[in-house]
XYZ file of C-alpha atoms in Angstrom:
291
model
C 18.633 25.242 9.697
C 17.617 21.667 10.539
C 20.323 19.114 9.802
C 19.372 16.419 7.307
C 19.881 13.587 9.785
C 17.418 15.247 12.169
C 14.720 15.168 9.487
C 14.702 11.375 9.604
C 14.442 11.181 13.399
C 11.200 10.389 15.219
C 12.158 11.584 18.696
C 9.091 12.406 20.767
C 6.663 11.236 18.064
C 3.873 8.759 18.834
C 3.371 6.398 15.915
C 1.023 3.506 15.160
C 2.120 0.486 13.111
C -0.377 -2.138 12.006
C 0.963 -5.592 11.204
C 3.796 -5.047 13.687
C 4.324 -8.726 14.525
C 5.958 -9.891 11.316
C 7.368 -8.995 7.920
C 7.557 -5.354 6.907
C 5.680 -4.211 10.008
C 8.162 -5.880 12.360
C 11.174 -4.369 10.582
C 9.447 -0.999 10.437
C 8.751 -1.051 14.179
C 12.413 -1.825 14.922
C 13.601 0.992 12.669
C 11.203 3.489 14.224
C 12.178 2.553 17.776
C 15.802 3.049 16.776
C 14.923 6.515 15.475
C 13.380 7.542 18.783
C 9.683 6.951 18.151
C 7.139 5.763 20.698
C 5.685 2.885 18.700
C 2.215 1.513 19.359
C 1.882 -1.786 17.551
C -1.328 -3.356 16.304
C -1.674 -6.945 15.116
C -3.768 -10.063 15.575
C -0.888 -11.652 17.483
C 1.811 -10.523 19.867
C 5.156 -9.521 18.298
C 8.358 -11.318 19.284
C 9.690 -8.313 21.261
C 6.677 -6.443 22.669
C 8.842 -4.812 25.347
C 10.461 -2.661 22.651
C 7.111 -1.035 21.924
C 5.479 1.798 23.841
C 2.332 -0.288 23.674
C 0.751 -3.245 21.901
C -2.940 -3.718 21.213
C -4.493 -6.753 19.581
C -6.715 -5.863 16.637
C -8.648 -7.820 14.056
C -9.269 -5.638 11.014
C -12.419 -7.557 10.072
C -14.023 -6.664 13.431
C -15.315 -3.126 13.958
C -15.452 -3.530 17.740
C -11.852 -4.730 17.817
C -10.773 -1.684 15.822
C -12.713 0.593 18.163
C -11.053 -0.915 21.250
C -7.590 -0.473 19.753
C -8.243 3.171 18.885
C -9.559 3.862 22.394
C -6.500 2.213 23.938
C -4.057 4.218 21.831
C -5.718 7.542 22.600
C -3.750 10.513 21.250
C -1.917 12.211 19.806
C -0.853 10.077 16.833
C 1.919 11.739 14.860
C 2.305 9.016 12.237
C 0.225 6.054 11.095
C 1.693 3.167 9.152
C -0.917 0.823 7.665
C 1.121 -2.309 6.932
C -1.181 -5.177 7.963
C -2.564 -7.207 5.099
C -3.210 -10.652 3.662
C -2.841 -12.106 0.175
C -5.335 -13.815 -2.074
C -3.573 -17.011 -1.049
C -5.870 -17.317 1.978
C -8.680 -18.202 -0.440
C -11.267 -15.770 0.957
C -11.653 -12.716 -1.334
C -14.121 -10.902 0.920
C -11.825 -11.261 3.925
C -8.903 -10.012 1.820
C -10.751 -6.831 0.859
C -12.058 -6.325 4.394
C -8.616 -6.530 6.007
C -6.605 -4.763 3.309
C -9.024 -1.919 2.677
C -12.287 -1.718 4.606
C -10.850 -2.375 8.061
C -7.761 -0.313 7.297
C -9.960 2.570 6.163
C -12.040 2.423 9.358
C -8.936 2.374 11.543
C -7.442 5.304 9.630
C -10.571 7.424 9.841
C -10.906 6.618 13.546
C -7.355 7.821 14.210
C -7.399 10.957 12.031
C -9.144 13.030 14.758
C -6.159 12.223 17.003
C -3.605 13.400 14.424
C -2.268 16.965 14.805
C -1.071 19.186 11.948
C 2.258 17.915 10.674
C 1.334 14.253 11.083
C 1.380 11.716 8.254
C -0.101 8.447 7.019
C 1.755 5.824 4.993
C -0.218 2.955 3.486
C 1.164 -0.213 1.919
C -0.270 -1.160 -1.453
C 1.359 -3.591 -3.904
C 2.882 -4.019 -7.333
C -0.318 -5.950 -8.065
C -2.107 -2.574 -8.024
C 0.057 -0.929 -10.683
C -2.914 -0.751 -13.087
C -4.989 1.176 -10.543
C -5.877 3.948 -13.001
C -7.095 1.543 -15.668
C -9.384 -0.158 -13.139
C -10.491 2.994 -11.316
C -14.024 3.005 -12.710
C -14.719 -0.249 -10.859
C -12.715 0.532 -7.733
C -14.596 3.831 -7.378
C -17.693 1.867 -6.399
C -15.896 0.416 -3.397
C -14.467 3.828 -2.487
C -17.960 5.325 -2.523
C -19.075 3.076 0.343
C -19.055 4.805 3.711
C -18.810 1.934 6.209
C -17.440 -1.573 6.540
C -20.933 -3.010 6.214
C -21.569 -0.966 3.054
C -18.249 -2.118 1.639
C -18.955 -5.770 2.364
C -22.359 -5.448 0.703
C -20.783 -3.817 -2.367
C -18.365 -6.727 -2.632
C -21.216 -9.215 -2.461
C -23.073 -7.375 -5.197
C -19.965 -7.111 -7.404
C -18.405 -10.585 -7.324
C -16.600 -10.046 -10.635
C -14.483 -7.337 -8.991
C -13.179 -9.936 -6.527
C -12.961 -12.825 -8.966
C -9.150 -12.865 -8.963
C -8.968 -13.155 -5.166
C -9.674 -9.597 -4.014
C -6.041 -8.630 -3.453
C -5.603 -6.414 -6.516
C -8.890 -4.619 -5.834
C -8.012 -3.995 -2.186
C -4.568 -2.631 -3.005
C -5.861 -0.428 -5.823
C -8.480 0.913 -3.433
C -5.889 1.901 -0.830
C -3.967 3.922 -3.443
C -7.062 5.734 -4.700
C -8.270 6.301 -1.139
C -5.162 8.331 -0.397
C -5.481 10.354 -3.585
C -9.164 10.955 -2.973
C -8.512 12.316 0.528
C -5.345 14.290 -0.146
C -7.142 17.657 -0.069
C -9.328 16.913 2.956
C -6.372 15.666 4.966
C -4.120 18.399 3.622
C -6.490 21.003 5.019
C -5.838 19.448 8.449
C -2.083 19.501 7.872
C -1.944 15.724 7.423
C -0.050 14.030 4.601
C -0.984 10.648 3.092
C 1.185 8.507 0.833
C 1.557 4.931 -0.277
C 4.225 2.417 -1.170
C 3.846 -0.246 -3.835
C 6.099 -3.147 -2.863
C 7.144 -5.737 -5.371
C 7.656 -9.335 -4.245
C 9.169 -9.124 -0.757
C 10.517 -11.824 1.543
C 7.754 -11.841 4.188
C 5.290 -14.441 5.543
C 2.852 -13.465 2.782
C 5.140 -15.334 0.381
C 4.284 -18.518 2.250
C 0.578 -17.885 1.602
C 1.246 -17.389 -2.106
C 3.647 -20.321 -2.337
C 1.112 -22.643 -0.718
C -1.743 -21.395 -2.902
C -0.015 -21.059 -6.278
C 3.365 -22.805 -6.091
C 6.954 -21.598 -6.204
C 6.812 -21.119 -9.982
C 4.250 -18.356 -9.446
C 6.710 -16.399 -7.310
C 9.577 -17.134 -9.684
C 7.593 -15.549 -12.527
C 7.947 -12.118 -10.925
C 11.279 -10.758 -12.110
C 12.622 -7.217 -12.000
C 15.655 -5.313 -13.318
C 17.494 -5.685 -9.992
C 17.225 -9.450 -10.312
C 16.031 -10.265 -6.787
C 13.124 -10.001 -4.397
C 13.113 -7.231 -1.793
C 13.871 -7.698 1.877
C 11.382 -6.477 4.472
C 13.766 -3.843 5.833
C 14.095 -2.307 2.340
C 10.337 -1.756 2.265
C 10.276 -0.479 5.840
C 12.909 2.200 5.256
C 10.840 3.821 2.492
C 7.843 3.972 4.819
C 10.034 5.584 7.478
C 11.045 8.225 4.946
C 7.484 8.975 3.820
C 6.249 9.759 7.322
C 9.395 11.648 8.321
C 10.056 15.385 8.193
C 12.343 14.736 5.224
C 9.210 14.074 3.131
C 7.116 16.896 4.572
C 6.094 18.249 1.144
C 5.182 14.862 -0.338
C 1.551 13.791 -0.267
C -0.837 11.822 -2.459
C 1.984 9.792 -4.000
C 2.690 6.135 -4.700
C 6.332 5.065 -4.407
C 6.966 1.808 -6.287
C 9.490 -0.190 -4.257
C 9.614 -2.939 -6.854
C 13.144 -3.235 -8.188
C 12.141 -1.328 -11.330
C 9.250 -3.552 -12.464
C 6.771 -0.754 -13.177
C 9.342 1.374 -14.990
C 10.412 -1.557 -17.157
C 6.823 -2.375 -18.074
C 5.850 1.233 -18.809
C 8.837 1.769 -21.089
C 8.215 -1.590 -22.741
C 4.602 -0.623 -23.427
C 5.766 2.716 -24.817
C 8.305 1.017 -27.068
C 5.698 -1.453 -28.312
C 3.250 1.366 -29.003
C 5.862 3.320 -30.995
C 6.768 0.207 -32.990
C 3.125 -0.336 -33.885
C 2.785 3.330 -34.849
C 5.845 3.158 -37.110
C 4.519 -0.022 -38.708
C 1.168 1.619 -39.361
C 2.880 4.713 -40.806
C 4.880 2.460 -43.121
C 1.754 0.702 -44.313
C -0.005 4.001 -44.960
C 3.000 5.302 -46.882
C 3.112 2.120 -48.972
C -0.583 2.312 -49.685
C -0.179 5.951 -50.802
C 2.608 5.025 -53.247
C 0.427 2.338 -54.777
C -2.068 5.019 -55.763
C 0.453 7.522 -57.170
């Protein structure tokens, strides 16, 4: 029987981490190296400690040729893929946001899947901003139906309303639904795919949001734990999802949000029950008036 601590190890596994130079990706890379993984980092800039990595390859997720060069340099096999790289709507370019967070990430993923043996896994990073992904799925499906980066960019140009709030929510909803849509196809290859939904986390993306919207915007996001997450707290969940300890988990979203989604869902349920009781009371009163 395999010991539980061995299930979390990555000894002998070749893994790819996008966004390895900062934030969650940097903490994730450090954790994986400590667990024995050979980590190949991808980012637009060099990480602070590239010597800790098995390899580093510069990649720009808006550039198909850049993605192709990175994939060729990594070669195979790839036992785990962590798609962490992303930007916020704070950069003020909705099309670029969607291209980096979804279209480029999708192309990289699909380019690496042929290098992934049975038993490998993919972990994508979505966001608390995507918690209404089911309610918005009818729109997001149009983006998912595109088959290339160029097709996706054209869809965005033809559907500006879908990006009107900055493109971030759309891109992060798309990455959740992408995993769910491909769970059977990847499962047939022995590959798992999951997603995390971080709440507000202390990473460089906060600087983008703070600059664009002000500190009061960040302060408005509260959760039952009463604090923002640290990058290492997000990274450890990703480590779990692509480890052997999670080998029967696929197609899931894990909300790493300090309880925000749970609080909202229960609040909505409570509100709905209150409205229902009020309506029942009104109907009962109306019936008595006619007795």
